[in-house]
């Protein structure tokens, strides 16, 4: 009866399963004083220690004084000879090593246990000892560690070896002295000791390439007993092969291949895994590894089947032909009782299979989609996405499948993977656009994830107006305005405005809808509605394109600035703008603040990836519409802002104006030469500053007064040098050379400079670094630096190129036709043009659709001095490639320079 | 001494446990003394400087001693106090050949005596004037003068010259401690 009653109470509590629940820190620490009592009660003390450990592992914060007190009380327990209690003490020492002070108090007690006769103590004592030892104390226990490593007891030896690995992090040079002991341990009969010893040896020699390869070749010759050690060797060998890159003839590869015939399955799998994951393996090398995995596929052990199919799935895209050989075995695995194996098998088949089998496989996979976890569902989604890219014609089936998955239950990551895939498919495949948008519209009708909803709304705003019937999206978007939270409403308002700006017939309706949001409860929504409404009412194409369609940077951080929306048109660097405004307010002048003096933002990397099928700018934007502004990380200083600051600190460059662009660094020497020099070009309005980063790699020389003499082509004029005063061994120094751009002929901006490094050499003692008094002049010839058109142009992304094209107008238009004889394909042509111009491809025009014979490339940029430049290049492929290029700019010189540069 | 007591001791059952703390400057011979007091088969052949402390056990006459052998190095001396509380006797080892640092030892002793946990207790203190075999070593009387031991009025204390390597003089001290503890129990 009593028991029953208690059971019921337990159920109500729901917690009673865990006896340590609701532990109070203070009461436990109070209890810990029991440790001071004599005689010691081991059972009781064990229990208290367990409680302390539980508290620490629950993340309870124990202050240093409390921890120290408890720790010292615990040290008294060393007088008990109870084995269980002592081992509990070791555990607690390890946990409290960082919490308490003076933990080294137990050093001698632990050394005693570690060298003692009780085997139960020894291994654990070593681990605890190494945990409390810092690099200064290590000397005193070094002797014991060396003995322990070669101890006959495997557990002691293993413990010492693993502890050495941990110690390596803090005091690597002491551990390095144990190499002889570790080598001895490596020939141990015990598989664990051998494994750990090989690990320690590898870590000791990690930084020394030759040492590592010697180590590997030594162990590959003498056969090891331990399969774990073999696996480790395979990994080390793979790493060496990667760095080496001299083909597959090396003995390392032979070693990995022989491991395929090892008797342990562990080693066989490791070897096969290593081979299939190597870059650039040939079919012949791959075949044995794949056949091993194929064998595993039909193994009775589920772990082996799983490992094999997972590996095959990973490399299916890389080596489809090789994996296709296993198709028959994979087909059998589809019906495997283990759902994880089945999922991986199907997705692998999807990746390698032919177009005809897609329907059948999709049907099969849908039968058990509900039974697998989110993690595997994401694997399926990714497989479908890559399938869509492979067979664009199948998009109907696949998109329907994705849409039905969207409707099912699932976590955020899962839904995001689906939405990502759908958006990716829409972007890659224009035929799928309408169906995809329809699916997404349906999804946002019932979407609980704000981030996804805002992202989709942004996509609708961008893509929707350009579809044949834009009006059908308005309903979905307006529903969001009525039903959703503030962040989604704001995104929906922006999307609506884009429809209004793009489609004139929808304008009146959009104006009506927007005016309803004027009384919204949320500031952001109201602000956006008011702003867009006013812009739309102007019915001005240029305004629309500047402020609505090209609404590219976020308006989050603009709130602080009155000139907020100007930012949207001009992609200025926010840090730069802040600096410029600050200096403007500090020194009031008569002239107005000039936006063009603000350095332009370098395109975020994500945007450049936009063509890769991911969505860079859109994704970011979608995420940022949420009220929790991500502004701080967006405003982080770019590389260029850092250079700008460095240059501003040099007095010679005060009068040059704002920094326009900094190029990537170019090496002017081979990397192994005496002096290593690289050059960065900084473009200003009328000047170019060359920054030379020089490194002296000779330890017996000090260079002084280092300059770079530049021999320019005609028109350029070298104005000044800023020498690096002293260049000691190994410390990089910077010297600048300032060059004025040709004034009389503003269109000749391209040139080649030959450079010579001039300096005063002083010999010095390599050890002390003391230099001789006397030096002598010397010089060193560097490679040439070229100034190209791309140094004068900054990339700018215009999301709506056509609108910007009209906005710039025909005033300064240049047109010309060229035949490109050197390139054979449209892709190469596009890539060459983009590289040459250094401009930003817009509208995803840098991706050439397959099997088309004509393509139009849109490029946008800003020319030195702040003039917009737009380029439209029509390419046609017949025998060679014919290119008709049209340049528009707000400045005549800019247009001329760019069209001239093409020839 | 009753019959049952004798019987119990004969059976090896009931020896009274005593907690002792062994302190002193570094290199005065604490660990060597404790090592020598242990049974022959448990002794260690080489003694290294103690870091922190070690716990040792040995039996003498009717008592079983648990000794906390503390490290004497300067940076660990402030850790002694953690172990004062449950000590029933103190062994203070002095290097009688090290005249120079005798003042340091005296200073440490004063700190020990002024500690809260020691001050209130009538706890026996045994001094070993160790290394008596050395040429320049001082006699026990001289050491006690230099250490100012006469000033200790409220605690029983005893000093004896010892040689930890040969074991000479050690038993005398242990016997004194045993007597003191037994008399206290009465």
JSON list of C-alpha atoms in Angstrom, two decimals, chain A residues 36-39 68-69 72 75-76 78-81 102 104-110 112 115 117 134 136-137 140-141 143-144, chain B residues 17 19 38 41-42 44 46 48-57 66 68 70 75-76 78-80 82-86 88:
[
{"chain": "A", "resi": 36, "resn": "UNK", "atom": "CA", "xyz": [37.58, 16.50, 7.38]},
{"chain": "A", "resi": 37, "resn": "UNK", "atom": "CA", "xyz": [36.19, 14.01, 9.88]},
{"chain": "A", "resi": 38, "resn": "UNK", "atom": "CA", "xyz": [38.17, 11.03, 11.12]},
{"chain": "A", "resi": 39, "resn": "UNK", "atom": "CA", "xyz": [37.76, 8.18, 10.68]},
{"chain": "A", "resi": 68, "resn": "UNK", "atom": "CA", "xyz": [39.38, 25.62, -3.05]},
{"chain": "A", "resi": 69, "resn": "UNK", "atom": "CA", "xyz": [37.88, 24.86, 0.34]},
{"chain": "A", "resi": 72, "resn": "UNK", "atom": "CA", "xyz": [41.38, 20.86, 0.26]},
{"chain": "A", "resi": 75, "resn": "UNK", "atom": "CA", "xyz": [42.62, 16.01, -0.23]},
{"chain": "A", "resi": 76, "resn": "UNK", "atom": "CA", "xyz": [42.19, 14.58, 3.28]},
{"chain": "A", "resi": 78, "resn": "UNK", "atom": "CA", "xyz": [43.94, 10.44, 0.52]},
{"chain": "A", "resi": 79, "resn": "UNK", "atom": "CA", "xyz": [44.38, 8.88, 3.94]},
{"chain": "A", "resi": 80, "resn": "UNK", "atom": "CA", "xyz": [41.68, 6.34, 3.18]},
{"chain": "A", "resi": 81, "resn": "UNK", "atom": "CA", "xyz": [42.78, 3.20, 1.37]},
{"chain": "A", "resi": 102, "resn": "UNK", "atom": "CA", "xyz": [46.65, 25.50, -5.49]},
{"chain": "A", "resi": 104, "resn": "UNK", "atom": "CA", "xyz": [49.23, 21.21, -7.22]},
{"chain": "A", "resi": 105, "resn": "UNK", "atom": "CA", "xyz": [48.95, 20.31, -3.54]},
{"chain": "A", "resi": 106, "resn": "UNK", "atom": "CA", "xyz": [48.05, 16.77, -4.59]},
{"chain": "A", "resi": 107, "resn": "UNK", "atom": "CA", "xyz": [51.05, 16.38, -6.91]},
{"chain": "A", "resi": 108, "resn": "UNK", "atom": "CA", "xyz": [53.14, 14.27, -4.57]},
{"chain": "A", "resi": 109, "resn": "UNK", "atom": "CA", "xyz": [50.19, 12.16, -3.48]},
{"chain": "A", "resi": 110, "resn": "UNK", "atom": "CA", "xyz": [49.39, 11.42, -7.11]},
{"chain": "A", "resi": 112, "resn": "UNK", "atom": "CA", "xyz": [53.07, 8.24, -5.11]},
{"chain": "A", "resi": 115, "resn": "UNK", "atom": "CA", "xyz": [54.46, 4.77, -9.01]},
{"chain": "A", "resi": 117, "resn": "UNK", "atom": "CA", "xyz": [51.99, -1.06, -6.40]},
{"chain": "A", "resi": 134, "resn": "UNK", "atom": "CA", "xyz": [51.17, 23.12, -15.77]},
{"chain": "A", "resi": 136, "resn": "UNK", "atom": "CA", "xyz": [56.35, 24.89, -14.96]},
{"chain": "A", "resi": 137, "resn": "UNK", "atom": "CA", "xyz": [55.60, 21.83, -12.83]},
{"chain": "A", "resi": 140, "resn": "UNK", "atom": "CA", "xyz": [59.34, 17.59, -11.74]},
{"chain": "A", "resi": 141, "resn": "UNK", "atom": "CA", "xyz": [57.12, 14.76, -12.94]},
{"chain": "A", "resi": 143, "resn": "UNK", "atom": "CA", "xyz": [60.86, 11.25, -14.93]},
{"chain": "A", "resi": 144, "resn": "UNK", "atom": "CA", "xyz": [57.73, 9.46, -13.76]},
{"chain": "B", "resi": 17, "resn": "UNK", "atom": "CA", "xyz": [44.16, 6.19, 14.96]},
{"chain": "B", "resi": 19, "resn": "UNK", "atom": "CA", "xyz": [46.38, 12.23, 12.80]},
{"chain": "B", "resi": 38, "resn": "UNK", "atom": "CA", "xyz": [57.42, 3.12, 8.06]},
{"chain": "B", "resi": 41, "resn": "UNK", "atom": "CA", "xyz": [59.17, -3.39, 3.44]},
{"chain": "B", "resi": 42, "resn": "UNK", "atom": "CA", "xyz": [57.18, -0.24, 2.63]},
{"chain": "B", "resi": 44, "resn": "UNK", "atom": "CA", "xyz": [61.17, 3.91, -0.51]},
{"chain": "B", "resi": 46, "resn": "UNK", "atom": "CA", "xyz": [64.90, 7.38, -3.06]},
{"chain": "B", "resi": 48, "resn": "UNK", "atom": "CA", "xyz": [62.44, 13.46, -3.89]},
{"chain": "B", "resi": 49, "resn": "UNK", "atom": "CA", "xyz": [61.21, 16.88, -2.85]},
{"chain": "B", "resi": 50, "resn": "UNK", "atom": "CA", "xyz": [57.53, 16.66, -1.96]},
{"chain": "B", "resi": 51, "resn": "UNK", "atom": "CA", "xyz": [55.12, 18.81, -3.95]},
{"chain": "B", "resi": 52, "resn": "UNK", "atom": "CA", "xyz": [52.01, 19.51, -1.99]},
{"chain": "B", "resi": 53, "resn": "UNK", "atom": "CA", "xyz": [51.72, 16.68, 0.49]},
{"chain": "B", "resi": 54, "resn": "UNK", "atom": "CA", "xyz": [51.60, 12.93, 0.86]},
{"chain": "B", "resi": 55, "resn": "UNK", "atom": "CA", "xyz": [49.72, 10.79, 3.31]},
{"chain": "B", "resi": 56, "resn": "UNK", "atom": "CA", "xyz": [51.69, 8.05, 5.05]},
{"chain": "B", "resi": 57, "resn": "UNK", "atom": "CA", "xyz": [50.70, 5.53, 7.69]},
{"chain": "B", "resi": 66, "resn": "UNK", "atom": "CA", "xyz": [48.37, 8.87, 9.80]},
{"chain": "B", "resi": 68, "resn": "UNK", "atom": "CA", "xyz": [50.31, 14.36, 6.45]},
{"chain": "B", "resi": 70, "resn": "UNK", "atom": "CA", "xyz": [53.72, 18.53, 3.95]},
{"chain": "B", "resi": 75, "resn": "UNK", "atom": "CA", "xyz": [55.56, 28.52, -2.23]},
{"chain": "B", "resi": 76, "resn": "UNK", "atom": "CA", "xyz": [53.65, 25.67, -0.58]},
{"chain": "B", "resi": 78, "resn": "UNK", "atom": "CA", "xyz": [50.88, 28.66, 3.13]},
{"chain": "B", "resi": 79, "resn": "UNK", "atom": "CA", "xyz": [49.03, 25.46, 2.29]},
{"chain": "B", "resi": 80, "resn": "UNK", "atom": "CA", "xyz": [49.94, 23.87, 5.65]},
{"chain": "B", "resi": 82, "resn": "UNK", "atom": "CA", "xyz": [44.52, 23.62, 5.51]},
{"chain": "B", "resi": 83, "resn": "UNK", "atom": "CA", "xyz": [45.60, 20.57, 7.51]},
{"chain": "B", "resi": 84, "resn": "UNK", "atom": "CA", "xyz": [45.97, 22.05, 11.01]},
{"chain": "B", "resi": 85, "resn": "UNK", "atom": "CA", "xyz": [42.37, 21.54, 11.97]},
{"chain": "B", "resi": 86, "resn": "UNK", "atom": "CA", "xyz": [42.27, 17.82, 12.55]},
{"chain": "B", "resi": 88, "resn": "UNK", "atom": "CA", "xyz": [46.31, 15.74, 16.94]}
]
